[in-house]
PDB file of C-alpha atoms in Angstrom:
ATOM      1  CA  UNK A   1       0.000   0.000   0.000  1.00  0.00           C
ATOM      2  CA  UNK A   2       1.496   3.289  -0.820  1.00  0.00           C
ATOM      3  CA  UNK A   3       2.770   5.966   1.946  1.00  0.00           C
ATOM      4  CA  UNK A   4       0.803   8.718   2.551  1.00  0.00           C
ATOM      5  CA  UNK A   5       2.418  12.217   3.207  1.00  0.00           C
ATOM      6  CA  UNK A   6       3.668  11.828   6.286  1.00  0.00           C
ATOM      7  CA  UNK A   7       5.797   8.279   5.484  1.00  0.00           C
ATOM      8  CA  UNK A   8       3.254   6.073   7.517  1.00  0.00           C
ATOM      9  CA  UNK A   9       1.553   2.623   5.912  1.00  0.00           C
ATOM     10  CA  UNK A  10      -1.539   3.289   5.044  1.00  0.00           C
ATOM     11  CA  UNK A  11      -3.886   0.604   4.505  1.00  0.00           C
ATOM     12  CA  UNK A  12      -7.508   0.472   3.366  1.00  0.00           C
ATOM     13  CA  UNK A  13      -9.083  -1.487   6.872  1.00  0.00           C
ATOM     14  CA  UNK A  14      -5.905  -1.490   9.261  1.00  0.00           C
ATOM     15  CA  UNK A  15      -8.126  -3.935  11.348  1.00  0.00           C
ATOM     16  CA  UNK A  16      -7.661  -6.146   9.037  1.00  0.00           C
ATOM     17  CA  UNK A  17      -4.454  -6.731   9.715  1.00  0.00           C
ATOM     18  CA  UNK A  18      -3.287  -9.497  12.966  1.00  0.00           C
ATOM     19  CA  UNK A  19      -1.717  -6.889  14.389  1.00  0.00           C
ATOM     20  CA  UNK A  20      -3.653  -4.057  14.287  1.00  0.00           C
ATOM     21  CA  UNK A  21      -6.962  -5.567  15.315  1.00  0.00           C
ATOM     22  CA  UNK A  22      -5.083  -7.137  18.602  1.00  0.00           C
ATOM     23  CA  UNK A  23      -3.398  -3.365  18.957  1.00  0.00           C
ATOM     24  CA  UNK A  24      -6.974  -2.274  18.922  1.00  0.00           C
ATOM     25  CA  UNK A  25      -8.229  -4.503  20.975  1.00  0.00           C
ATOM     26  CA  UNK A  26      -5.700  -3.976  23.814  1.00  0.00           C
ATOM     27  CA  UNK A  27      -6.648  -0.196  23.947  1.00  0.00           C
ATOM     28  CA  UNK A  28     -10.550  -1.083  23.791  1.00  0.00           C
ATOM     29  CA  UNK A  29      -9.825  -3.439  27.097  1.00  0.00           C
ATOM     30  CA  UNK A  30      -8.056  -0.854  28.772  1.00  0.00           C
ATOM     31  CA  UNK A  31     -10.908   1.709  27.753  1.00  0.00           C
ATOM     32  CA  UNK A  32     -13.503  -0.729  29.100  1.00  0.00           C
ATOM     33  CA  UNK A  33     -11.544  -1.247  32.137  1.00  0.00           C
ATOM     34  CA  UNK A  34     -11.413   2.604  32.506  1.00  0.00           C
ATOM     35  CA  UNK A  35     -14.862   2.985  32.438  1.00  0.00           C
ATOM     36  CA  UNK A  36     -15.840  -0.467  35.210  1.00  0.00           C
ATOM     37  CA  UNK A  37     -12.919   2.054  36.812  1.00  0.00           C
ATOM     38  CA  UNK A  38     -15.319   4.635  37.114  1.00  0.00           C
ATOM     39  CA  UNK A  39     -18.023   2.511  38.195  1.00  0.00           C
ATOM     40  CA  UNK A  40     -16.154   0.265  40.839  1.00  0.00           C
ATOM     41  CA  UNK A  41     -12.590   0.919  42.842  1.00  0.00           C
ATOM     42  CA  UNK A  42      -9.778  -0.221  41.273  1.00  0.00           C
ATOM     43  CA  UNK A  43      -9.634  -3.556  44.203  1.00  0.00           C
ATOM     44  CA  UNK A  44     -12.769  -4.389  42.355  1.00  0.00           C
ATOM     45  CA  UNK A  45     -13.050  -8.353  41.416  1.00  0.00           C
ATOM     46  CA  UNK A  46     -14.248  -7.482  38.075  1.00  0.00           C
ATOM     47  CA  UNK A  47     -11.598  -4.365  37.386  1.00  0.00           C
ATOM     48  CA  UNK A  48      -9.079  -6.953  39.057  1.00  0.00           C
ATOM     49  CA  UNK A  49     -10.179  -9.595  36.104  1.00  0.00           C
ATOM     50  CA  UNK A  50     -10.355  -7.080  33.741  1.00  0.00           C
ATOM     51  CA  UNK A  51      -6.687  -5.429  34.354  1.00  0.00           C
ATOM     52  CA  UNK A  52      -5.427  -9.479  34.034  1.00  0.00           C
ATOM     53  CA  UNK A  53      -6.941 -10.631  30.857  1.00  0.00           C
ATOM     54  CA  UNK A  54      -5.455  -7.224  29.320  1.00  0.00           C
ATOM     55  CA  UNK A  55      -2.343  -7.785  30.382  1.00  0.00           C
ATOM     56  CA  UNK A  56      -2.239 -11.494  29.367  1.00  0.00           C
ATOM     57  CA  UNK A  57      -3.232 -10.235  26.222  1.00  0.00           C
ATOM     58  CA  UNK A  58      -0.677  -8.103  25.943  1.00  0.00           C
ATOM     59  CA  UNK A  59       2.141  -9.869  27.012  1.00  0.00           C
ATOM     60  CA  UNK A  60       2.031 -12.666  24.233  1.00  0.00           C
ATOM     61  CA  UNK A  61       1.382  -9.463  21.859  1.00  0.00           C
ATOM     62  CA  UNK A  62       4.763  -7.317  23.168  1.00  0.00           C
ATOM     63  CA  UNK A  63       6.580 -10.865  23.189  1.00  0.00           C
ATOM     64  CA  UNK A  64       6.070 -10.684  19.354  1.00  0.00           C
ATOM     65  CA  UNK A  65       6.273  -6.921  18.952  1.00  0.00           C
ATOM     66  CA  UNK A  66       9.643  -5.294  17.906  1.00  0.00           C
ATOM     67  CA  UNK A  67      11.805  -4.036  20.659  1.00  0.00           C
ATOM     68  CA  UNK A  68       8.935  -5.698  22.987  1.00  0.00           C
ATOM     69  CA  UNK A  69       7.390  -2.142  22.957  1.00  0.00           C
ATOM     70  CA  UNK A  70       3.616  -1.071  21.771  1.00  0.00           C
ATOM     71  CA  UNK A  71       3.325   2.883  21.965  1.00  0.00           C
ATOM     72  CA  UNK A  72      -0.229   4.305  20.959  1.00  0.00           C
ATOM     73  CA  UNK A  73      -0.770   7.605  19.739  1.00  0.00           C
ATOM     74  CA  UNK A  74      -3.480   9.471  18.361  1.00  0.00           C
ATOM     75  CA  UNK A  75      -3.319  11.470  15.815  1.00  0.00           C
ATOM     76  CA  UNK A  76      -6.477  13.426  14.543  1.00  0.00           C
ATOM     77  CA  UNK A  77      -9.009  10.735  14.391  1.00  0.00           C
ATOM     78  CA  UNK A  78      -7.277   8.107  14.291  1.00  0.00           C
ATOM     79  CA  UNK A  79      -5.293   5.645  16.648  1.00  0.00           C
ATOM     80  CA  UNK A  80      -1.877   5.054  15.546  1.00  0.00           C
ATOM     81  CA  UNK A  81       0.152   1.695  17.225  1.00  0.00           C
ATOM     82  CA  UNK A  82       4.068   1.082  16.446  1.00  0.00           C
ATOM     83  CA  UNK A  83       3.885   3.970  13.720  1.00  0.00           C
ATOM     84  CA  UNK A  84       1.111   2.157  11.700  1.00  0.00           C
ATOM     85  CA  UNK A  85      -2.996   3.081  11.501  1.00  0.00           C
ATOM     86  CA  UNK A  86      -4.631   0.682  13.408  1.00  0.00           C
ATOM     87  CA  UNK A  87      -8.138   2.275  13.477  1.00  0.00           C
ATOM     88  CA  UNK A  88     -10.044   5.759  14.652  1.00  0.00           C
ATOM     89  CA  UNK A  89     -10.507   7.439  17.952  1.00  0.00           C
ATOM     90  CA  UNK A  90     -14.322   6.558  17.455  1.00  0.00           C
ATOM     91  CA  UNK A  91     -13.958   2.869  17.801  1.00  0.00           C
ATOM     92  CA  UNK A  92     -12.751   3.288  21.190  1.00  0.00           C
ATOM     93  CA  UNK A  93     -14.127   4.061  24.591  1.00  0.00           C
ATOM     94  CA  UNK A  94     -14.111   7.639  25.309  1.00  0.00           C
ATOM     95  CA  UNK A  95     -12.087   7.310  28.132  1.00  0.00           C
ATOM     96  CA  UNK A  96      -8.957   6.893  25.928  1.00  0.00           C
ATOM     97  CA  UNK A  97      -9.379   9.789  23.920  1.00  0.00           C
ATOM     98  CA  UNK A  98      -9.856  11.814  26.847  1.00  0.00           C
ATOM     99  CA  UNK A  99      -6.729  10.322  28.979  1.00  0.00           C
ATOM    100  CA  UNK A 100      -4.715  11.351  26.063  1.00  0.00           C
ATOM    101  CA  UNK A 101      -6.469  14.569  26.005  1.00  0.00           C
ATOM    102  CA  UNK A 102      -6.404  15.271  29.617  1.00  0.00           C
ATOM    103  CA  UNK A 103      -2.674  14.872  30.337  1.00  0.00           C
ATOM    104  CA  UNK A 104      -1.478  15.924  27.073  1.00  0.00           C
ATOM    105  CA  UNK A 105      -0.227  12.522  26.095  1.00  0.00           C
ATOM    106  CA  UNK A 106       1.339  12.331  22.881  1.00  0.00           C
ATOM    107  CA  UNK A 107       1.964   8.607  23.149  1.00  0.00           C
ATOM    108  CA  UNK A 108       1.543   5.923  25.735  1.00  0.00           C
ATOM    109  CA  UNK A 109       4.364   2.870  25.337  1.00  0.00           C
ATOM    110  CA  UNK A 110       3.833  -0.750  26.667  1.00  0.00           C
ATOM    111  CA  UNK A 111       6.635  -2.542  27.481  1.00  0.00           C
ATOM    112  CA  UNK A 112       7.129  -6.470  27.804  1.00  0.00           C
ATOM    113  CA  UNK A 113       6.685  -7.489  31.285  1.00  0.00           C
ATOM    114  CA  UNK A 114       3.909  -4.961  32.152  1.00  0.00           C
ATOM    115  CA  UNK A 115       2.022  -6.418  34.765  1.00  0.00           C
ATOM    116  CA  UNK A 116      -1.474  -5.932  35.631  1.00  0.00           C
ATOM    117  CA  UNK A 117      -0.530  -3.887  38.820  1.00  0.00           C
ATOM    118  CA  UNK A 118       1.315  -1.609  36.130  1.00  0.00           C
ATOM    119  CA  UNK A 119      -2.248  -1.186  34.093  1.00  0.00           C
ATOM    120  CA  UNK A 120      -4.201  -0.762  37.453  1.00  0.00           C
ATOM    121  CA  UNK A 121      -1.369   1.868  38.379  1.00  0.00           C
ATOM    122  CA  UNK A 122      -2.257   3.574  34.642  1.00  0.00           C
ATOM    123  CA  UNK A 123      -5.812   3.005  34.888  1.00  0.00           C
ATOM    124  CA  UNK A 124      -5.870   4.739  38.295  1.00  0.00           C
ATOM    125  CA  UNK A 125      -4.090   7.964  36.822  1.00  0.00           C
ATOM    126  CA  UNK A 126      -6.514   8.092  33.694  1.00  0.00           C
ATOM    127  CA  UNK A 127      -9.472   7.632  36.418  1.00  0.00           C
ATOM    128  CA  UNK A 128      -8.380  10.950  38.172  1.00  0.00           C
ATOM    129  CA  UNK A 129     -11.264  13.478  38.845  1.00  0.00           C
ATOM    130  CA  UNK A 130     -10.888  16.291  36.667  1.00  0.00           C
ATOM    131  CA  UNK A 131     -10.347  18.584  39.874  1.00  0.00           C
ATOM    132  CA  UNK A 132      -7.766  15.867  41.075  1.00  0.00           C
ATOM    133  CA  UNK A 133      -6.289  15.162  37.849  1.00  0.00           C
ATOM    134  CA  UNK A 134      -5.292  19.340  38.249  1.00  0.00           C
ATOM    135  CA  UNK A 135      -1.360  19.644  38.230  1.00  0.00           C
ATOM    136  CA  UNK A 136      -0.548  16.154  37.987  1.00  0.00           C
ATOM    137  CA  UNK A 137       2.290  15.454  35.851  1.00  0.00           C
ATOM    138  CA  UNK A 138       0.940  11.653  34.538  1.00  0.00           C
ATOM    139  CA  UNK A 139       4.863  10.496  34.237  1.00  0.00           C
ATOM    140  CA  UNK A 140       5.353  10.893  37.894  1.00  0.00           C
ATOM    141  CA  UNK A 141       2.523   9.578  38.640  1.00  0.00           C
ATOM    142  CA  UNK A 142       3.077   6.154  37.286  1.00  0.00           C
ATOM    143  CA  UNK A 143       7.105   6.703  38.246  1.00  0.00           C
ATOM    144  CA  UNK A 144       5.704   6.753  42.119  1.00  0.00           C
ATOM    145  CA  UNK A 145       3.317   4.127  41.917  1.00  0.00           C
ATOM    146  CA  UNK A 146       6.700   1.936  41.022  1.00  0.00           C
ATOM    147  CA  UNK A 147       5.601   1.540  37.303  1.00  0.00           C
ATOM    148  CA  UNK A 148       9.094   0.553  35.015  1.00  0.00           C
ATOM    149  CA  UNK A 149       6.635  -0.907  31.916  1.00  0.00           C
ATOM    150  CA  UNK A 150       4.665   1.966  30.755  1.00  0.00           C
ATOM    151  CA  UNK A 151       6.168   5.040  29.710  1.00  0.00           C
ATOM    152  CA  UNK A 152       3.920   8.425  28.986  1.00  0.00           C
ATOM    153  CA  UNK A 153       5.129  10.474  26.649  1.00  0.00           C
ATOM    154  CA  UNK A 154       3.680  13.855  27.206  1.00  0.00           C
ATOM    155  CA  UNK A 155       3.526  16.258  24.357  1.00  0.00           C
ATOM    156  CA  UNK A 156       5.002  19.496  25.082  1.00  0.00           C
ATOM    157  CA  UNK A 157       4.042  23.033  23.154  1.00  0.00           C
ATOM    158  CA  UNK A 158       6.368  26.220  23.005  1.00  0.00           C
ATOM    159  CA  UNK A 159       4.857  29.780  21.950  1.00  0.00           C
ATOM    160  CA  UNK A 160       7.543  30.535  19.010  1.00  0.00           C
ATOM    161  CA  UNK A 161       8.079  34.603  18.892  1.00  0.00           C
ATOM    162  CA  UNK A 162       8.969  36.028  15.215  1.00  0.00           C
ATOM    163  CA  UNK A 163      12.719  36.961  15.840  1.00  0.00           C
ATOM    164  CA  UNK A 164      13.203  40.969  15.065  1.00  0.00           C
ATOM    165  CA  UNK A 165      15.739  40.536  12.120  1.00  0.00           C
ATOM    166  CA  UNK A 166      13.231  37.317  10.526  1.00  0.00           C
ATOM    167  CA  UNK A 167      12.675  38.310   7.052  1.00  0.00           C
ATOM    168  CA  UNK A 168       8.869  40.070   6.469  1.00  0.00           C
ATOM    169  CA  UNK A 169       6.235  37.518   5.240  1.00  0.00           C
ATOM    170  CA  UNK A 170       5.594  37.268   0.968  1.00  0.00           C
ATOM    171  CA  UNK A 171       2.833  39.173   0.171  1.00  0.00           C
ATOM    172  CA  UNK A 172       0.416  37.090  -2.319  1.00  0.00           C
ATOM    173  CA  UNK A 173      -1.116  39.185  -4.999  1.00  0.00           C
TER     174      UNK A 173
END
């Protein structure tokens, strides 16, 4: 399938791929554990069974993954995994969107050997109050919670001055 602009894979129904429908599935299980999160304490026997099968899952998927790593990103509309399309931002729970959203996540990466205490750590963060969720930096949080498997990438924005002696813009006419 041909490149588009910006040098990713594109392909017609990434979903169709093995990879990219498993990729898609992990992030819909941690999206449906985020919302029983919401519902229930993360102790919870059915958050607790939840947080397990996703990390089983996941484990024989990073076992097979390059570097053992699966970072998520999304990008517009759609949900990019290892730098390939995997599907859009609508076929997942709205809780991922809005983690991402929320603490400015640019990418979320898995590592082999996350554990489910790991995900419950991540799933606790994401669960954050909006009031709580005020000032947290979601890197530490997981860092004191003991996490080494999941790393957040948090995107970071500058405000970019014109410099005095930058050349004045082309006028169109």
């Amino acid at each position: 399938s041909p490149p588009d602009v910006e040098g990713k894979e594109l392909m017609a129904d990434p979903a169709a791929s093995p990879f990219g429908a498993q990729a898609l599935e992990v992030l819909k299980a941690l999206g449906k554990t985020l919302s029983q999160i919401n519902l229930y304490s993360v102790s919870h026997p059915a958050v607790k069974s939840l947080l397990a099968e996703t990390a089983a899952r996941l484990g024989s998927m990073l076992a097979e993954a390059p570097g053992g790593e699966l970072a998520y990103s999304i990008d517009g509309g759609n949900v990019v995994a290892n730098g390939k399309l995997i599907g859009t931002v609508a076929q997942l729970p709205t809780s991922v969107p809005n983690t991402f959203a929320r603490f400015k996540l640019h990418s979320v990466t898995l590592k082999l050997g996350v554990t489910a205490e790991e995900l419950s750590a991540f799933c606790e963060l994401a669960g954050l109050r909006p009031e709580q969720a005020k000032g947290v930096q979601a890197s530490d949080f997981i860092a004191q919670k003991g996490v080494a498997h999941i790393s957040l990438n948090e995107a970071v924005y500058s405000k970019v001055e014109k410099a005095d002696d930058a050349p004045p813009p082309d006028e169109v006419g």
